Coordinates of C-alpha atoms in Angstrom, one line a residue:
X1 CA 120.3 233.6 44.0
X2 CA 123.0 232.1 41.7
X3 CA 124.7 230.4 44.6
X4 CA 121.0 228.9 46.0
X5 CA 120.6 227.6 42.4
X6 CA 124.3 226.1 41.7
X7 CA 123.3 224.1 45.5
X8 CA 120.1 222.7 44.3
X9 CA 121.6 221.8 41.3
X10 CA 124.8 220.0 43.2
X11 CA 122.1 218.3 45.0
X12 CA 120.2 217.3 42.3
X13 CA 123.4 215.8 40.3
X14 CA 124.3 214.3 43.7
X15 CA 120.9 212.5 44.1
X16 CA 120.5 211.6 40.5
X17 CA 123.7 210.6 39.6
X18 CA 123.7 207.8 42.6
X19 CA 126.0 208.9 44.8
X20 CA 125.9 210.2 48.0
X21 CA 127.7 212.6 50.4
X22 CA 129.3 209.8 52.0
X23 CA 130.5 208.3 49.3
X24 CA 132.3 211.4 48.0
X25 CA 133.8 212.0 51.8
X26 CA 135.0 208.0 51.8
X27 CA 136.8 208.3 49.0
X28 CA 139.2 211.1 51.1
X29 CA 139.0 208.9 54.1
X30 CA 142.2 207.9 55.8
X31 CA 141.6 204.4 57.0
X32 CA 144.1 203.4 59.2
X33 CA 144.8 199.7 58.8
X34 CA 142.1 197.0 60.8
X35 CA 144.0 195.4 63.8
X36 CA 142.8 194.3 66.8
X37 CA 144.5 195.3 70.2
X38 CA 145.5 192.3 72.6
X39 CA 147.1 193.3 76.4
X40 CA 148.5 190.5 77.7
X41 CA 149.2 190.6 81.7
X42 CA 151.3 188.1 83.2
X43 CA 150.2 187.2 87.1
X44 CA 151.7 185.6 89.4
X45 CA 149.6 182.8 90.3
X46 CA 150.8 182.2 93.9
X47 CA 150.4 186.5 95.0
X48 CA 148.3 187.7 92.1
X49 CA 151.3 190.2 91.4
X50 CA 151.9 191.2 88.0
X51 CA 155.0 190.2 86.7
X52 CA 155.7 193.0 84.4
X53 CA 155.4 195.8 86.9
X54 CA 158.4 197.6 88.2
X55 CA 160.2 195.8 90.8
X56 CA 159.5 192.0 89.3
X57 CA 161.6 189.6 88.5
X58 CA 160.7 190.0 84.4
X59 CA 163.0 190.6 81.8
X60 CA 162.2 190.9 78.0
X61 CA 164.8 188.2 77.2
X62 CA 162.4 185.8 79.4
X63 CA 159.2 185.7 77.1
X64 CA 159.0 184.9 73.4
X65 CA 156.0 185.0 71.3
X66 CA 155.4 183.5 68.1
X67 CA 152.7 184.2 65.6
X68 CA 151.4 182.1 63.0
X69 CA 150.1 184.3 60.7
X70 CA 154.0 185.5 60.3
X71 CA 155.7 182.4 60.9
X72 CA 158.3 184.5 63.2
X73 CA 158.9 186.0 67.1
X74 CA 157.0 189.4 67.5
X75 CA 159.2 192.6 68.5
X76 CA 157.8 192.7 72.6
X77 CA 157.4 195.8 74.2
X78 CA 156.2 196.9 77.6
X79 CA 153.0 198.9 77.8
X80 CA 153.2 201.1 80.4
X81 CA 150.6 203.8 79.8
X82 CA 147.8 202.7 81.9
X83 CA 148.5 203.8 85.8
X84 CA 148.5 200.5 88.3
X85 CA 149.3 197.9 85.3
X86 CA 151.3 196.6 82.9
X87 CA 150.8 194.7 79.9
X88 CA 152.7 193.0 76.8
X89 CA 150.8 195.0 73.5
X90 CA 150.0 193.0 70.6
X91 CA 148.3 194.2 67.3
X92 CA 146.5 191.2 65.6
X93 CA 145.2 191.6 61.7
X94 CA 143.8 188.9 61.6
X95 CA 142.7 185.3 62.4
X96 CA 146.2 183.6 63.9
X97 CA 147.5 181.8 66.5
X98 CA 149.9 183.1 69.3
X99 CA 152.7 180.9 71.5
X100 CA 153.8 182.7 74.3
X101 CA 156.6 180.9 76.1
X102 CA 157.9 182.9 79.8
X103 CA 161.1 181.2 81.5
X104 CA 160.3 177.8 81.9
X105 CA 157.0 177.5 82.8
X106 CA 154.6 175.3 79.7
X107 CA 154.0 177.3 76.4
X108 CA 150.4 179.0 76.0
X109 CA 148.4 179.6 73.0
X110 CA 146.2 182.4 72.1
X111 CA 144.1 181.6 69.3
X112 CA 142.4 184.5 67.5
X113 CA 139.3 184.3 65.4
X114 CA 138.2 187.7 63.6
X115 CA 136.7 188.8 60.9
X116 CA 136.6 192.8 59.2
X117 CA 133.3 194.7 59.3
X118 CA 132.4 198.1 57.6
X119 CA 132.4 200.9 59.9
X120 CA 131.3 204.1 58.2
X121 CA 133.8 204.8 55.6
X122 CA 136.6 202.4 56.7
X123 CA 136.7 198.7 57.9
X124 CA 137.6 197.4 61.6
X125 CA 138.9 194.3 63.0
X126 CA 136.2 192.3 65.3
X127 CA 137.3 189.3 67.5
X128 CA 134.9 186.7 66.7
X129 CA 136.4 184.4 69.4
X130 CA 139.6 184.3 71.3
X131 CA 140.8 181.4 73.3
X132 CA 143.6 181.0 76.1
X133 CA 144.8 177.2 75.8
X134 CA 141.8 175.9 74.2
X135 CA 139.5 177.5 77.1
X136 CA 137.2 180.4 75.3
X137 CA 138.2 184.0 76.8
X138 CA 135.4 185.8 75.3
X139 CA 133.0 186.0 71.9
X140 CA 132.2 189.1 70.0
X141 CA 135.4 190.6 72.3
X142 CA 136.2 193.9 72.7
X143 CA 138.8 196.4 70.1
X144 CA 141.0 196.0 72.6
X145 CA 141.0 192.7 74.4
X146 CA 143.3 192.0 78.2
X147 CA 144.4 188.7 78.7
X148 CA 145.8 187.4 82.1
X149 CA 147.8 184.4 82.1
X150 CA 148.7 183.5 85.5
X151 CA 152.4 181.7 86.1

């Protein structure tokens, strides 16, 4: 009985006082910080091969990217964890601009447009609009975004 009346009571104080449950849980919350997930894949244009699989002609030293939010080139990695592809991984926080240069070939630019949104306790990153060269790629785009650029 004591314990049915110390519950009532909690929910009382809980409703009274203004706050709710999930207030009290999102003040614990862990929120990992917003970013939005680009996958660049690099095609070749002439035998729709991607140029970062195993076997192709890519090296690391070949491509540089540049972001304008940090004024500086990006640390580039390899993502290998799907099965049939492979894509360059970028984490965007924000709204920026992206120069990729490969080899020779002309620079492209990946402009990001995003805004944060409230997602239960924590915020996310949500792509507004993203553009390859001036040319929209998508609106209201997906967490995690693939971009082919064909060379």
């Amino acid at each position: 009985m004591n314990k049915l009346l110390l519950h009532i009571f909690f929910i009382h104080f809980l409703i009274l006082g203004g706050c709710t449950v999930e207030d009290n849980l999102c003040e614990v919350a862990r929120c990992e910080a917003p970013v939005a997930t680009l996958k660049i894949k690099l095609v070749d244009r002439l035998t729709n091969k991607n140029l970062l699989d195993k076997g192709a002609d890519f090296k690391l030293t070949n491509l540089s990217i540049t972001s304008t939010a940090y004024h500086s080139d990006m640390v580039i990695k390899i993502d290998s964890t799907e099965l049939n592809n492979n894509y360059i991984s970028i984490l965007s926080s924000g709204n920026e601009a992206l120069s990729l240069k490969f080899k020779n070939y002309p620079e492209d630019v990946i402009t990001i447009n995003s805004r944060l949104i409230k997602s239960g306790c924590c915020s996310i990153m949500e792509i507004q609009t993203l553009t390859l060269n001036e040319t929209e790629i998508c609106s209201k785009c997906a967490s995690v975004q693939i971009i082919e650029i064909r060379k």
